[in-house]
Amino acid sequence: AGLDHICVEAAEERGIRIRRAAREAIVKSVADYLLSNIIFGLRNGFQNVGVPFPGASWNLTWNADGVDLDCSKIGFVGMGAIAEETARRLRSLSKTCELVYHVPSGIRSRFEDGTYQMHHVGIADLLSTCDVIVPMVPLTPSTSGLITYSSFAMMKDTAIFINMARGKVV
């Protein structure tokens, strides 16, 4: 969980150390969760939840319309450990999907441009061109309200938005 509900400065003044517990332990699990949502979303799986199987609306392709992972463009806003692990897993599944990221100003990324064949883009480009958009930034004064109504207006009608950031970022 985030630290936005804890006054870290007050705790430190009192000698209380605030740490994130077992952060590395959850990275792979959360990356798997995100990866499954990306693939399910690209194939319009969310629209098929509740459709009886087999039924009149089913066919042999499992209604697998939507966007193929190999032809998709996936954008991460923020590039921390979970985003990097998700990108690594995506790249192992597809050599041709386009992976982009945006790191907001004021946040230093440890991620090197070109890793996993990814590149940095501006936020407007990411929002307007990606099939999947995943904000993954911590809540800070510079990220609070980062994704707004106008951000959603910039997105493609078919875009999939998977919020992995703290609530006040969106």
mmCIF file with all atom_site columns, C-alpha atoms in Angstrom:
data_model
loop_
_atom_site.group_PDB
_atom_site.id
_atom_site.type_symbol
_atom_site.label_atom_id
_atom_site.label_alt_id
_atom_site.label_comp_id
_atom_site.label_asym_id
_atom_site.label_entity_id
_atom_site.label_seq_id
_atom_site.pdbx_PDB_ins_code
_atom_site.Cartn_x
_atom_site.Cartn_y
_atom_site.Cartn_z
_atom_site.occupancy
_atom_site.B_iso_or_equiv
_atom_site.pdbx_formal_charge
_atom_site.auth_seq_id
_atom_site.auth_comp_id
_atom_site.auth_asym_id
_atom_site.auth_atom_id
_atom_site.pdbx_PDB_model_num
ATOM 1   C CA . ALA A 1 1   ? 0.000   0.000   0.000   1.00 0.00 ? 1   ALA A CA 1
ATOM 2   C CA . GLY A 1 2   ? 1.032   3.576   -0.456  1.00 0.00 ? 2   GLY A CA 1
ATOM 3   C CA . LEU A 1 3   ? 2.112   6.045   2.171   1.00 0.00 ? 3   LEU A CA 1
ATOM 4   C CA . ASP A 1 4   ? -0.331  8.827   1.305   1.00 0.00 ? 4   ASP A CA 1
ATOM 5   C CA . HIS A 1 5   ? -2.328  8.219   4.519   1.00 0.00 ? 5   HIS A CA 1
ATOM 6   C CA . ILE A 1 6   ? 0.773   8.441   6.761   1.00 0.00 ? 6   ILE A CA 1
ATOM 7   C CA . CYS A 1 7   ? 2.504   11.658  7.767   1.00 0.00 ? 7   CYS A CA 1
ATOM 8   C CA . VAL A 1 8   ? 6.009   10.358  7.091   1.00 0.00 ? 8   VAL A CA 1
ATOM 9   C CA . GLU A 1 9   ? 7.639   13.630  8.168   1.00 0.00 ? 9   GLU A CA 1
ATOM 10  C CA . ALA A 1 10  ? 5.936   13.520  11.599  1.00 0.00 ? 10  ALA A CA 1
ATOM 11  C CA . ALA A 1 11  ? 6.884   9.877   12.056  1.00 0.00 ? 11  ALA A CA 1
ATOM 12  C CA . GLU A 1 12  ? 10.531  10.577  11.185  1.00 0.00 ? 12  GLU A CA 1
ATOM 13  C CA . GLU A 1 13  ? 10.609  13.528  13.621  1.00 0.00 ? 13  GLU A CA 1
ATOM 14  C CA . ARG A 1 14  ? 9.648   11.052  16.338  1.00 0.00 ? 14  ARG A CA 1
ATOM 15  C CA . GLY A 1 15  ? 12.266  8.525   15.245  1.00 0.00 ? 15  GLY A CA 1
ATOM 16  C CA . ILE A 1 16  ? 9.707   6.155   13.713  1.00 0.00 ? 16  ILE A CA 1
ATOM 17  C CA . ARG A 1 17  ? 10.996  4.529   10.537  1.00 0.00 ? 17  ARG A CA 1
ATOM 18  C CA . ILE A 1 18  ? 8.378   4.036   7.832   1.00 0.00 ? 18  ILE A CA 1
ATOM 19  C CA . ARG A 1 19  ? 9.253   1.322   5.321   1.00 0.00 ? 19  ARG A CA 1
ATOM 20  C CA . ARG A 1 20  ? 7.445   -0.566  2.618   1.00 0.00 ? 20  ARG A CA 1
ATOM 21  C CA . ALA A 1 21  ? 7.269   -4.203  3.668   1.00 0.00 ? 21  ALA A CA 1
ATOM 22  C CA . ALA A 1 22  ? 8.171   -7.015  1.285   1.00 0.00 ? 22  ALA A CA 1
ATOM 23  C CA . ARG A 1 23  ? 7.908   -4.848  -1.811  1.00 0.00 ? 23  ARG A CA 1
ATOM 24  C CA . GLU A 1 24  ? 9.960   -7.244  -3.910  1.00 0.00 ? 24  GLU A CA 1
ATOM 25  C CA . ALA A 1 25  ? 7.768   -10.157 -2.829  1.00 0.00 ? 25  ALA A CA 1
ATOM 26  C CA . ILE A 1 26  ? 4.720   -8.801  -4.634  1.00 0.00 ? 26  ILE A CA 1
ATOM 27  C CA . VAL A 1 27  ? 6.307   -7.506  -7.846  1.00 0.00 ? 27  VAL A CA 1
ATOM 28  C CA . LYS A 1 28  ? 5.936   -10.728 -9.851  1.00 0.00 ? 28  LYS A CA 1
ATOM 29  C CA . SER A 1 29  ? 2.422   -11.447 -8.576  1.00 0.00 ? 29  SER A CA 1
ATOM 30  C CA . VAL A 1 30  ? 1.194   -7.953  -9.422  1.00 0.00 ? 30  VAL A CA 1
ATOM 31  C CA . ALA A 1 31  ? 2.939   -8.101  -12.823 1.00 0.00 ? 31  ALA A CA 1
ATOM 32  C CA . ASP A 1 32  ? 1.116   -11.387 -13.550 1.00 0.00 ? 32  ASP A CA 1
ATOM 33  C CA . TYR A 1 33  ? -2.190  -9.819  -12.519 1.00 0.00 ? 33  TYR A CA 1
ATOM 34  C CA . LEU A 1 34  ? -1.570  -6.826  -14.780 1.00 0.00 ? 34  LEU A CA 1
ATOM 35  C CA . LEU A 1 35  ? -0.402  -9.008  -17.676 1.00 0.00 ? 35  LEU A CA 1
ATOM 36  C CA . SER A 1 36  ? -3.572  -11.108 -17.492 1.00 0.00 ? 36  SER A CA 1
ATOM 37  C CA . ASN A 1 37  ? -5.712  -7.953  -17.515 1.00 0.00 ? 37  ASN A CA 1
ATOM 38  C CA . ILE A 1 38  ? -3.822  -6.540  -20.505 1.00 0.00 ? 38  ILE A CA 1
ATOM 39  C CA . ILE A 1 39  ? -4.280  -9.678  -22.601 1.00 0.00 ? 39  ILE A CA 1
ATOM 40  C CA . PHE A 1 40  ? -7.886  -10.216 -21.480 1.00 0.00 ? 40  PHE A CA 1
ATOM 41  C CA . GLY A 1 41  ? -8.682  -6.587  -22.258 1.00 0.00 ? 41  GLY A CA 1
ATOM 42  C CA . LEU A 1 42  ? -7.005  -6.587  -25.670 1.00 0.00 ? 42  LEU A CA 1
ATOM 43  C CA . ARG A 1 43  ? -9.168  -9.544  -26.698 1.00 0.00 ? 43  ARG A CA 1
ATOM 44  C CA . ASN A 1 44  ? -12.362 -7.848  -25.440 1.00 0.00 ? 44  ASN A CA 1
ATOM 45  C CA . GLY A 1 45  ? -12.642 -10.431 -22.681 1.00 0.00 ? 45  GLY A CA 1
ATOM 46  C CA . PHE A 1 46  ? -14.291 -7.979  -20.297 1.00 0.00 ? 46  PHE A CA 1
ATOM 47  C CA . GLN A 1 47  ? -17.197 -7.568  -22.740 1.00 0.00 ? 47  GLN A CA 1
ATOM 48  C CA . ASN A 1 48  ? -17.683 -11.365 -22.820 1.00 0.00 ? 48  ASN A CA 1
ATOM 49  C CA . VAL A 1 49  ? -17.876 -11.887 -19.058 1.00 0.00 ? 49  VAL A CA 1
ATOM 50  C CA . GLY A 1 50  ? -21.211 -13.505 -18.328 1.00 0.00 ? 50  GLY A CA 1
ATOM 51  C CA . VAL A 1 51  ? -21.815 -14.762 -21.863 1.00 0.00 ? 51  VAL A CA 1
ATOM 52  C CA . PRO A 1 52  ? -22.883 -18.411 -21.487 1.00 0.00 ? 52  PRO A CA 1
ATOM 53  C CA . PHE A 1 53  ? -20.616 -21.056 -22.965 1.00 0.00 ? 53  PHE A CA 1
ATOM 54  C CA . PRO A 1 54  ? -21.454 -22.678 -25.211 1.00 0.00 ? 54  PRO A CA 1
ATOM 55  C CA . GLY A 1 55  ? -24.118 -20.380 -26.520 1.00 0.00 ? 55  GLY A CA 1
ATOM 56  C CA . ALA A 1 56  ? -25.421 -18.834 -29.690 1.00 0.00 ? 56  ALA A CA 1
ATOM 57  C CA . SER A 1 57  ? -23.012 -15.916 -29.439 1.00 0.00 ? 57  SER A CA 1
ATOM 58  C CA . TRP A 1 58  ? -19.934 -18.143 -29.186 1.00 0.00 ? 58  TRP A CA 1
ATOM 59  C CA . ASN A 1 59  ? -17.868 -19.377 -32.098 1.00 0.00 ? 59  ASN A CA 1
ATOM 60  C CA . LEU A 1 60  ? -14.743 -21.484 -32.473 1.00 0.00 ? 60  LEU A CA 1
ATOM 61  C CA . THR A 1 61  ? -12.470 -18.457 -32.117 1.00 0.00 ? 61  THR A CA 1
ATOM 62  C CA . TRP A 1 62  ? -13.788 -17.812 -28.578 1.00 0.00 ? 62  TRP A CA 1
ATOM 63  C CA . ASN A 1 63  ? -14.988 -14.441 -29.782 1.00 0.00 ? 63  ASN A CA 1
ATOM 64  C CA . ALA A 1 64  ? -11.335 -13.466 -29.765 1.00 0.00 ? 64  ALA A CA 1
ATOM 65  C CA . ASP A 1 65  ? -11.841 -10.236 -31.607 1.00 0.00 ? 65  ASP A CA 1
ATOM 66  C CA . GLY A 1 66  ? -10.044 -7.161  -30.405 1.00 0.00 ? 66  GLY A CA 1
ATOM 67  C CA . VAL A 1 67  ? -6.356  -6.437  -30.785 1.00 0.00 ? 67  VAL A CA 1
ATOM 68  C CA . ASP A 1 68  ? -3.710  -9.139  -31.028 1.00 0.00 ? 68  ASP A CA 1
ATOM 69  C CA . LEU A 1 69  ? -0.886  -8.642  -28.528 1.00 0.00 ? 69  LEU A CA 1
ATOM 70  C CA . ASP A 1 70  ? 1.635   -8.683  -31.394 1.00 0.00 ? 70  ASP A CA 1
ATOM 71  C CA . CYS A 1 71  ? -0.111  -5.696  -33.009 1.00 0.00 ? 71  CYS A CA 1
ATOM 72  C CA . SER A 1 72  ? -0.794  -3.698  -29.844 1.00 0.00 ? 72  SER A CA 1
ATOM 73  C CA . LYS A 1 73  ? 0.745   -0.593  -28.329 1.00 0.00 ? 73  LYS A CA 1
ATOM 74  C CA . ILE A 1 74  ? 0.991   -0.620  -24.550 1.00 0.00 ? 74  ILE A CA 1
ATOM 75  C CA . GLY A 1 75  ? 1.919   2.461   -22.545 1.00 0.00 ? 75  GLY A CA 1
ATOM 76  C CA . PHE A 1 76  ? 3.070   2.732   -18.953 1.00 0.00 ? 76  PHE A CA 1
ATOM 77  C CA . VAL A 1 77  ? 2.891   6.022   -17.051 1.00 0.00 ? 77  VAL A CA 1
ATOM 78  C CA . GLY A 1 78  ? 5.712   5.521   -14.602 1.00 0.00 ? 78  GLY A CA 1
ATOM 79  C CA . MET A 1 79  ? 8.382   2.868   -14.807 1.00 0.00 ? 79  MET A CA 1
ATOM 80  C CA . GLY A 1 80  ? 8.941   1.264   -11.428 1.00 0.00 ? 80  GLY A CA 1
ATOM 81  C CA . ALA A 1 81  ? 9.667   -2.345  -10.534 1.00 0.00 ? 81  ALA A CA 1
ATOM 82  C CA . ILE A 1 82  ? 6.170   -3.660  -11.354 1.00 0.00 ? 82  ILE A CA 1
ATOM 83  C CA . ALA A 1 83  ? 6.025   -1.859  -14.699 1.00 0.00 ? 83  ALA A CA 1
ATOM 84  C CA . GLU A 1 84  ? 9.481   -3.130  -15.592 1.00 0.00 ? 84  GLU A CA 1
ATOM 85  C CA . GLU A 1 85  ? 8.580   -6.720  -14.666 1.00 0.00 ? 85  GLU A CA 1
ATOM 86  C CA . THR A 1 86  ? 5.357   -6.466  -16.682 1.00 0.00 ? 86  THR A CA 1
ATOM 87  C CA . ALA A 1 87  ? 7.290   -5.110  -19.672 1.00 0.00 ? 87  ALA A CA 1
ATOM 88  C CA . ARG A 1 88  ? 9.779   -7.974  -19.367 1.00 0.00 ? 88  ARG A CA 1
ATOM 89  C CA . ARG A 1 89  ? 6.952   -10.499 -19.367 1.00 0.00 ? 89  ARG A CA 1
ATOM 90  C CA . LEU A 1 90  ? 5.171   -8.790  -22.268 1.00 0.00 ? 90  LEU A CA 1
ATOM 91  C CA . ARG A 1 91  ? 8.367   -8.791  -24.301 1.00 0.00 ? 91  ARG A CA 1
ATOM 92  C CA . SER A 1 92  ? 8.819   -12.511 -23.670 1.00 0.00 ? 92  SER A CA 1
ATOM 93  C CA . LEU A 1 93  ? 5.347   -13.111 -25.135 1.00 0.00 ? 93  LEU A CA 1
ATOM 94  C CA . SER A 1 94  ? 5.657   -10.750 -28.098 1.00 0.00 ? 94  SER A CA 1
ATOM 95  C CA . LYS A 1 95  ? 8.651   -9.375  -29.932 1.00 0.00 ? 95  LYS A CA 1
ATOM 96  C CA . THR A 1 96  ? 6.474   -7.034  -32.025 1.00 0.00 ? 96  THR A CA 1
ATOM 97  C CA . CYS A 1 97  ? 4.074   -5.317  -29.626 1.00 0.00 ? 97  CYS A CA 1
ATOM 98  C CA . GLU A 1 98  ? 5.057   -1.696  -29.140 1.00 0.00 ? 98  GLU A CA 1
ATOM 99  C CA . LEU A 1 99  ? 5.948   -0.812  -25.554 1.00 0.00 ? 99  LEU A CA 1
ATOM 100 C CA . VAL A 1 100 ? 6.255   2.844   -24.537 1.00 0.00 ? 100 VAL A CA 1
ATOM 101 C CA . TYR A 1 101 ? 6.486   4.675   -21.259 1.00 0.00 ? 101 TYR A CA 1
ATOM 102 C CA . HIS A 1 102 ? 6.252   8.160   -19.830 1.00 0.00 ? 102 HIS A CA 1
ATOM 103 C CA . VAL A 1 103 ? 7.941   9.270   -16.653 1.00 0.00 ? 103 VAL A CA 1
ATOM 104 C CA . PRO A 1 104 ? 6.381   12.465  -15.286 1.00 0.00 ? 104 PRO A CA 1
ATOM 105 C CA . SER A 1 105 ? 8.703   15.353  -14.531 1.00 0.00 ? 105 SER A CA 1
ATOM 106 C CA . GLY A 1 106 ? 9.910   15.298  -10.972 1.00 0.00 ? 106 GLY A CA 1
ATOM 107 C CA . ILE A 1 107 ? 10.129  11.508  -10.880 1.00 0.00 ? 107 ILE A CA 1
ATOM 108 C CA . ARG A 1 108 ? 13.481  9.994   -11.603 1.00 0.00 ? 108 ARG A CA 1
ATOM 109 C CA . SER A 1 109 ? 13.315  6.701   -13.447 1.00 0.00 ? 109 SER A CA 1
ATOM 110 C CA . ARG A 1 110 ? 15.899  3.982   -12.970 1.00 0.00 ? 110 ARG A CA 1
ATOM 111 C CA . PHE A 1 111 ? 14.654  2.577   -16.250 1.00 0.00 ? 111 PHE A CA 1
ATOM 112 C CA . GLU A 1 112 ? 16.966  2.860   -19.234 1.00 0.00 ? 112 GLU A CA 1
ATOM 113 C CA . ASP A 1 113 ? 15.432  3.909   -22.555 1.00 0.00 ? 113 ASP A CA 1
ATOM 114 C CA . GLY A 1 114 ? 15.639  0.979   -24.978 1.00 0.00 ? 114 GLY A CA 1
ATOM 115 C CA . THR A 1 115 ? 15.341  -1.757  -22.343 1.00 0.00 ? 115 THR A CA 1
ATOM 116 C CA . TYR A 1 116 ? 12.861  -4.379  -23.549 1.00 0.00 ? 116 TYR A CA 1
ATOM 117 C CA . GLN A 1 117 ? 12.759  -2.391  -26.811 1.00 0.00 ? 117 GLN A CA 1
ATOM 118 C CA . MET A 1 118 ? 10.792  0.382   -25.091 1.00 0.00 ? 118 MET A CA 1
ATOM 119 C CA . HIS A 1 119 ? 11.094  4.103   -25.547 1.00 0.00 ? 119 HIS A CA 1
ATOM 120 C CA . HIS A 1 120 ? 10.006  7.219   -23.699 1.00 0.00 ? 120 HIS A CA 1
ATOM 121 C CA . VAL A 1 121 ? 7.171   9.299   -25.176 1.00 0.00 ? 121 VAL A CA 1
ATOM 122 C CA . GLY A 1 122 ? 5.296   12.394  -24.094 1.00 0.00 ? 122 GLY A CA 1
ATOM 123 C CA . ILE A 1 123 ? 2.151   11.893  -22.067 1.00 0.00 ? 123 ILE A CA 1
ATOM 124 C CA . ALA A 1 124 ? -0.105  13.235  -24.866 1.00 0.00 ? 124 ALA A CA 1
ATOM 125 C CA . ASP A 1 125 ? 1.388   10.782  -27.368 1.00 0.00 ? 125 ASP A CA 1
ATOM 126 C CA . LEU A 1 126 ? 0.996   7.886   -24.951 1.00 0.00 ? 126 LEU A CA 1
ATOM 127 C CA . LEU A 1 127 ? -2.617  8.747   -24.132 1.00 0.00 ? 127 LEU A CA 1
ATOM 128 C CA . SER A 1 128 ? -3.685  9.288   -27.739 1.00 0.00 ? 128 SER A CA 1
ATOM 129 C CA . THR A 1 129 ? -1.987  6.326   -29.422 1.00 0.00 ? 129 THR A CA 1
ATOM 130 C CA . CYS A 1 130 ? -1.890  3.383   -27.000 1.00 0.00 ? 130 CYS A CA 1
ATOM 131 C CA . ASP A 1 131 ? -4.274  0.431   -27.008 1.00 0.00 ? 131 ASP A CA 1
ATOM 132 C CA . VAL A 1 132 ? -3.584  -0.102  -23.296 1.00 0.00 ? 132 VAL A CA 1
ATOM 133 C CA . ILE A 1 133 ? -2.703  2.654   -20.834 1.00 0.00 ? 133 ILE A CA 1
ATOM 134 C CA . VAL A 1 134 ? -1.392  1.757   -17.378 1.00 0.00 ? 134 VAL A CA 1
ATOM 135 C CA . PRO A 1 135 ? -0.593  4.489   -14.843 1.00 0.00 ? 135 PRO A CA 1
ATOM 136 C CA . MET A 1 136 ? 1.808   3.111   -12.232 1.00 0.00 ? 136 MET A CA 1
ATOM 137 C CA . VAL A 1 137 ? 3.180   6.165   -10.459 1.00 0.00 ? 137 VAL A CA 1
ATOM 138 C CA . PRO A 1 138 ? 3.254   6.753   -6.710  1.00 0.00 ? 138 PRO A CA 1
ATOM 139 C CA . LEU A 1 139 ? 1.073   9.490   -5.256  1.00 0.00 ? 139 LEU A CA 1
ATOM 140 C CA . THR A 1 140 ? 3.171   12.630  -4.904  1.00 0.00 ? 140 THR A CA 1
ATOM 141 C CA . PRO A 1 141 ? 2.344   16.324  -5.227  1.00 0.00 ? 141 PRO A CA 1
ATOM 142 C CA . SER A 1 142 ? 3.454   16.160  -8.885  1.00 0.00 ? 142 SER A CA 1
ATOM 143 C CA . THR A 1 143 ? 1.348   13.075  -9.716  1.00 0.00 ? 143 THR A CA 1
ATOM 144 C CA . SER A 1 144 ? -1.851  13.951  -7.843  1.00 0.00 ? 144 SER A CA 1
ATOM 145 C CA . GLY A 1 145 ? -4.480  14.508  -10.545 1.00 0.00 ? 145 GLY A CA 1
ATOM 146 C CA . LEU A 1 146 ? -2.070  13.472  -13.300 1.00 0.00 ? 146 LEU A CA 1
ATOM 147 C CA . ILE A 1 147 ? -4.809  11.642  -15.233 1.00 0.00 ? 147 ILE A CA 1
ATOM 148 C CA . THR A 1 148 ? -7.849  13.891  -15.668 1.00 0.00 ? 148 THR A CA 1
ATOM 149 C CA . TYR A 1 149 ? -11.070 14.018  -17.653 1.00 0.00 ? 149 TYR A CA 1
ATOM 150 C CA . SER A 1 150 ? -9.154  15.647  -20.519 1.00 0.00 ? 150 SER A CA 1
ATOM 151 C CA . SER A 1 151 ? -6.684  12.727  -20.419 1.00 0.00 ? 151 SER A CA 1
ATOM 152 C CA . PHE A 1 152 ? -9.541  10.309  -21.073 1.00 0.00 ? 152 PHE A CA 1
ATOM 153 C CA . ALA A 1 153 ? -10.825 12.549  -23.886 1.00 0.00 ? 153 ALA A CA 1
ATOM 154 C CA . MET A 1 154 ? -7.443  12.180  -25.609 1.00 0.00 ? 154 MET A CA 1
ATOM 155 C CA . MET A 1 155 ? -7.593  8.364   -25.588 1.00 0.00 ? 155 MET A CA 1
ATOM 156 C CA . LYS A 1 156 ? -8.704  6.247   -28.508 1.00 0.00 ? 156 LYS A CA 1
ATOM 157 C CA . ASP A 1 157 ? -12.309 5.061   -28.228 1.00 0.00 ? 157 ASP A CA 1
ATOM 158 C CA . THR A 1 158 ? -11.017 1.493   -28.014 1.00 0.00 ? 158 THR A CA 1
ATOM 159 C CA . ALA A 1 159 ? -8.311  2.182   -25.404 1.00 0.00 ? 159 ALA A CA 1
ATOM 160 C CA . ILE A 1 160 ? -8.128  0.023   -22.301 1.00 0.00 ? 160 ILE A CA 1
ATOM 161 C CA . PHE A 1 161 ? -7.267  1.895   -19.108 1.00 0.00 ? 161 PHE A CA 1
ATOM 162 C CA . ILE A 1 162 ? -5.926  -0.196  -16.222 1.00 0.00 ? 162 ILE A CA 1
ATOM 163 C CA . ASN A 1 163 ? -5.311  1.926   -13.140 1.00 0.00 ? 163 ASN A CA 1
ATOM 164 C CA . MET A 1 164 ? -2.446  0.537   -11.087 1.00 0.00 ? 164 MET A CA 1
ATOM 165 C CA . ALA A 1 165 ? -1.660  3.887   -9.418  1.00 0.00 ? 165 ALA A CA 1
ATOM 166 C CA . ARG A 1 166 ? -2.981  5.363   -6.187  1.00 0.00 ? 166 ARG A CA 1
ATOM 167 C CA . GLY A 1 167 ? -6.533  6.662   -6.427  1.00 0.00 ? 167 GLY A CA 1
ATOM 168 C CA . LYS A 1 168 ? -5.738  10.391  -6.361  1.00 0.00 ? 168 LYS A CA 1
ATOM 169 C CA . VAL A 1 169 ? -3.443  10.042  -9.395  1.00 0.00 ? 169 VAL A CA 1
ATOM 170 C CA . VAL A 1 170 ? -6.560  9.521   -11.522 1.00 0.00 ? 170 VAL A CA 1
#
